[in-house]
Tab-separated table of N, CA and C in Angstrom:
chain	number	residue	atom	x	y	z
A	19	MET	N	-95.669	49.175	142.582
A	19	MET	CA	-96.108	48.711	143.880
A	19	MET	C	-97.013	47.482	143.731
A	20	GLU	N	-97.798	47.441	142.664
A	20	GLU	CA	-98.679	46.281	142.449
A	20	GLU	C	-97.866	45.006	142.251
A	21	GLN	N	-96.772	45.105	141.509
A	21	GLN	CA	-95.911	43.935	141.304
A	21	GLN	C	-95.293	43.495	142.624
A	22	TYR	N	-94.900	44.449	143.449
A	22	TYR	CA	-94.322	44.136	144.761
A	22	TYR	C	-95.352	43.420	145.626
A	23	ASP	N	-96.571	43.929	145.664
A	23	ASP	CA	-97.619	43.330	146.481
A	23	ASP	C	-97.922	41.893	146.079
A	24	ALA	N	-97.693	41.541	144.821
A	24	ALA	CA	-97.984	40.194	144.325
A	24	ALA	C	-96.886	39.184	144.690
A	25	LEU	N	-95.741	39.658	145.190
A	25	LEU	CA	-94.632	38.765	145.528
A	25	LEU	C	-94.911	37.981	146.800
A	26	GLU	N	-94.230	36.839	146.927
A	26	GLU	CA	-94.240	36.077	148.179
A	26	GLU	C	-93.433	36.855	149.214
A	27	ASP	N	-93.637	36.559	150.493
A	27	ASP	CA	-92.965	37.314	151.553
A	27	ASP	C	-91.450	37.348	151.405
A	28	ALA	N	-90.827	36.204	151.183
A	28	ALA	CA	-89.360	36.173	151.055
A	28	ALA	C	-88.898	36.994	149.859
A	29	GLU	N	-89.688	37.025	148.804
A	29	GLU	CA	-89.331	37.796	147.620
A	29	GLU	C	-89.455	39.297	147.870
A	30	LYS	N	-90.344	39.681	148.768
A	30	LYS	CA	-90.524	41.099	149.074
A	30	LYS	C	-89.266	41.685	149.699
A	31	ALA	N	-88.681	40.984	150.663
A	31	ALA	CA	-87.447	41.465	151.291
A	31	ALA	C	-86.328	41.560	150.261
A	32	ALA	N	-86.228	40.565	149.391
A	32	ALA	CA	-85.196	40.570	148.356
A	32	ALA	C	-85.408	41.729	147.387
A	33	ALA	N	-86.656	42.035	147.062
A	33	ALA	CA	-86.943	43.147	146.150
A	33	ALA	C	-86.526	44.475	146.767
A	34	ILE	N	-86.756	44.635	148.053
A	34	ILE	CA	-86.332	45.867	148.722
A	34	ILE	C	-84.814	45.993	148.685
A	35	LEU	N	-84.117	44.902	148.920
A	35	LEU	CA	-82.651	44.927	148.896
A	35	LEU	C	-82.091	45.261	147.522
A	36	GLN	N	-82.859	45.064	146.478
A	36	GLN	CA	-82.428	45.424	145.129
A	36	GLN	C	-82.524	46.932	144.889
A	37	GLY	N	-83.222	47.636	145.781
A	37	GLY	CA	-83.366	49.075	145.647
A	37	GLY	C	-82.099	49.808	146.033
A	38	GLU	N	-82.183	51.124	146.014
A	38	GLU	CA	-81.043	51.969	146.375
A	38	GLU	C	-81.118	52.310	147.860
A	39	PHE	N	-80.067	51.960	148.601
A	39	PHE	CA	-80.015	52.261	150.030
A	39	PHE	C	-79.967	53.769	150.228
A	40	LEU	N	-80.816	54.278	151.122
A	40	LEU	CA	-80.872	55.716	151.375
A	40	LEU	C	-80.395	56.102	152.767
A	41	ALA	N	-80.814	55.363	153.787
A	41	ALA	CA	-80.499	55.763	155.164
A	41	ALA	C	-80.816	54.611	156.102
A	42	ASP	N	-80.354	54.749	157.332
A	42	ASP	CA	-80.771	53.810	158.368
A	42	ASP	C	-80.972	54.548	159.669
A	43	ARG	N	-81.632	53.885	160.587
A	43	ARG	CA	-81.911	54.439	161.905
A	43	ARG	C	-82.073	53.279	162.878
A	44	GLU	N	-82.078	53.586	164.161
A	44	GLU	CA	-82.280	52.560	165.182
A	44	GLU	C	-83.672	52.712	165.780
A	45	GLU	N	-84.313	51.593	166.010
A	45	GLU	CA	-85.633	51.594	166.640
A	45	GLU	C	-85.755	50.356	167.517
A	46	ASN	N	-85.832	50.556	168.816
A	46	ASN	CA	-86.003	49.456	169.775
A	46	ASN	C	-84.953	48.356	169.602
A	47	GLY	N	-83.711	48.746	169.400
A	47	GLY	CA	-82.622	47.793	169.259
A	47	GLY	C	-82.473	47.200	167.870
A	48	LEU	N	-83.363	47.550	166.958
A	48	LEU	CA	-83.279	47.071	165.583
A	48	LEU	C	-82.710	48.158	164.691
A	49	ILE	N	-82.057	47.756	163.623
A	49	ILE	CA	-81.595	48.686	162.598
A	49	ILE	C	-82.659	48.688	161.507
A	50	VAL	N	-83.192	49.856	161.206
A	50	VAL	CA	-84.199	49.991	160.159
A	50	VAL	C	-83.525	50.653	158.969
A	51	GLN	N	-83.483	49.941	157.859
A	51	GLN	CA	-82.821	50.430	156.661
A	51	GLN	C	-83.863	50.866	155.634
A	52	LEU	N	-83.643	52.040	155.073
A	52	LEU	CA	-84.555	52.621	154.084
A	52	LEU	C	-83.975	52.483	152.682
A	53	TYR	N	-84.812	52.019	151.752
A	53	TYR	CA	-84.413	51.851	150.353
A	53	TYR	C	-85.425	52.535	149.441
A	54	SER	N	-84.931	53.048	148.349
A	54	SER	CA	-85.787	53.540	147.271
A	54	SER	C	-85.899	52.410	146.258
A	55	VAL	N	-87.143	51.991	145.996
A	55	VAL	CA	-87.380	50.855	145.107
A	55	VAL	C	-88.314	51.325	143.992
A	56	GLY	N	-87.743	51.903	142.956
A	56	GLY	CA	-88.573	52.407	141.863
A	56	GLY	C	-89.468	53.542	142.323
A	57	SER	N	-90.760	53.334	142.273
A	57	SER	CA	-91.716	54.392	142.615
A	57	SER	C	-92.169	54.350	144.073
A	58	PHE	N	-91.554	53.494	144.890
A	58	PHE	CA	-91.942	53.420	146.302
A	58	PHE	C	-90.707	53.239	147.176
A	59	TYR	N	-90.920	53.252	148.474
A	59	TYR	CA	-89.850	53.064	149.456
A	59	TYR	C	-90.070	51.750	150.196
A	60	GLY	N	-88.986	51.167	150.659
A	60	GLY	CA	-89.069	49.951	151.453
A	60	GLY	C	-88.198	50.067	152.683
A	61	GLU	N	-88.647	49.450	153.755
A	61	GLU	CA	-87.875	49.407	154.996
A	61	GLU	C	-87.642	47.956	155.381
A	62	LEU	N	-86.423	47.676	155.833
A	62	LEU	CA	-86.077	46.378	156.385
A	62	LEU	C	-85.737	46.562	157.850
A	63	TYR	N	-86.327	45.750	158.704
A	63	TYR	CA	-86.064	45.784	160.142
A	63	TYR	C	-85.108	44.641	160.456
A	64	TYR	N	-83.877	44.999	160.768
A	64	TYR	CA	-82.784	44.044	160.948
A	64	TYR	C	-82.398	43.947	162.411
A	65	ASP	N	-82.315	42.714	162.918
A	65	ASP	CA	-81.872	42.464	164.285
A	65	ASP	C	-80.390	42.117	164.247
A	66	PRO	N	-79.510	43.024	164.709
A	66	PRO	CA	-78.072	42.746	164.625
A	66	PRO	C	-77.624	41.615	165.551
A	67	LEU	N	-78.331	41.383	166.648
A	67	LEU	CA	-77.943	40.297	167.550
A	67	LEU	C	-78.246	38.933	166.942
A	68	ALA	N	-79.381	38.811	166.290
A	68	ALA	CA	-79.765	37.553	165.645
A	68	ALA	C	-79.230	37.459	164.219
A	69	ASN	N	-78.717	38.580	163.695
A	69	ASN	CA	-78.201	38.662	162.327
A	69	ASN	C	-79.241	38.209	161.306
A	70	LYS	N	-80.462	38.782	161.441
A	70	LYS	CA	-81.496	38.435	160.477
A	70	LYS	C	-82.514	39.561	160.322
A	71	ILE	N	-83.140	39.565	159.178
A	71	ILE	CA	-84.207	40.521	158.903
A	71	ILE	C	-85.482	39.983	159.531
A	72	LEU	N	-86.102	40.777	160.387
A	72	LEU	CA	-87.300	40.332	161.083
A	72	LEU	C	-88.585	40.662	160.333
A	73	ARG	N	-88.598	41.849	159.719
A	73	ARG	CA	-89.794	42.239	158.968
A	73	ARG	C	-89.430	43.319	157.966
A	74	TRP	N	-90.387	43.634	157.108
A	74	TRP	CA	-90.191	44.640	156.078
A	74	TRP	C	-91.532	45.244	155.756
A	75	ARG	N	-91.470	46.411	155.132
A	75	ARG	CA	-92.700	47.055	154.687
A	75	ARG	C	-92.372	47.980	153.529
A	76	ALA	N	-93.371	48.236	152.724
A	76	ALA	CA	-93.229	49.138	151.586
A	76	ALA	C	-94.291	50.219	151.707
A	77	PHE	N	-93.961	51.410	151.209
A	77	PHE	CA	-94.916	52.515	151.251
A	77	PHE	C	-94.616	53.486	150.127
A	78	GLU	N	-95.641	54.238	149.771
A	78	GLU	CA	-95.510	55.271	148.747
A	78	GLU	C	-95.608	56.636	149.418
A	79	GLY	N	-95.112	57.637	148.759
A	79	GLY	CA	-95.167	58.991	149.295
A	79	GLY	C	-94.021	59.256	150.255
A	80	THR	N	-93.941	60.494	150.699
A	80	THR	CA	-92.812	60.900	151.540
A	80	THR	C	-93.173	61.131	153.000
A	81	GLN	N	-94.427	61.053	153.342
A	81	GLN	CA	-94.852	61.350	154.718
A	81	GLN	C	-94.194	60.426	155.741
A	82	GLN	N	-93.958	59.173	155.382
A	82	GLN	CA	-93.388	58.214	156.318
A	82	GLN	C	-91.869	58.248	156.372
A	83	LEU	N	-91.265	59.239	155.718
A	83	LEU	CA	-89.816	59.398	155.759
A	83	LEU	C	-89.352	60.221	156.960
A	84	SER	N	-90.267	60.814	157.690
A	84	SER	CA	-89.901	61.727	158.779
A	84	SER	C	-88.983	61.124	159.840
A	85	PRO	N	-89.067	59.838	160.190
A	85	PRO	CA	-88.114	59.322	161.185
A	85	PRO	C	-86.652	59.408	160.743
A	86	TYR	N	-86.405	59.523	159.453
A	86	TYR	CA	-85.039	59.588	158.945
A	86	TYR	C	-84.502	61.003	158.918
A	87	LEU	N	-85.360	61.996	158.935
A	87	LEU	CA	-84.923	63.381	158.819
A	87	LEU	C	-84.038	63.810	159.972
A	88	ALA	N	-84.254	63.274	161.149
A	88	ALA	CA	-83.447	63.638	162.311
A	88	ALA	C	-82.001	63.184	162.161
A	89	HIS	N	-81.734	62.248	161.271
A	89	HIS	CA	-80.391	61.698	161.103
A	89	HIS	C	-79.604	62.363	159.983
A	90	ILE	N	-80.212	63.310	159.290
A	90	ILE	CA	-79.521	64.002	158.203
A	90	ILE	C	-78.713	65.148	158.784
A	91	ARG	N	-77.443	65.194	158.429
A	91	ARG	CA	-76.575	66.280	158.898
A	91	ARG	C	-76.160	67.117	157.711
A	92	PHE	N	-76.298	68.404	157.885
A	92	PHE	CA	-75.906	69.346	156.837
A	92	PHE	C	-74.665	70.076	157.310
A	93	ASN	N	-73.703	70.256	156.416
A	93	ASN	CA	-72.499	70.997	156.744
A	93	ASN	C	-72.744	72.483	156.511
A	94	ALA	N	-72.658	73.253	157.559
A	94	ALA	CA	-72.823	74.711	157.427
A	94	ALA	C	-71.476	75.304	157.063
A	95	ARG	N	-71.484	76.218	156.119
A	95	ARG	CA	-70.222	76.870	155.712
A	95	ARG	C	-70.269	78.322	156.033
């Protein structure tokens, strides 16, 4: 996370995209994509109408993963 924090803004978004895609969700018309990036998670806020990433953020721990839990579907057998 320290190496990520030292990056320039444009490099931060690129670093998140290098992670493993985990899930996405919609928030206020934006697509929020979740990535696992080594020891932390990153989110990209993508505007599909403008076709661009508007913002991003990184966080550690699992507490901030709760918005994605509603989108997980389990197959009952």
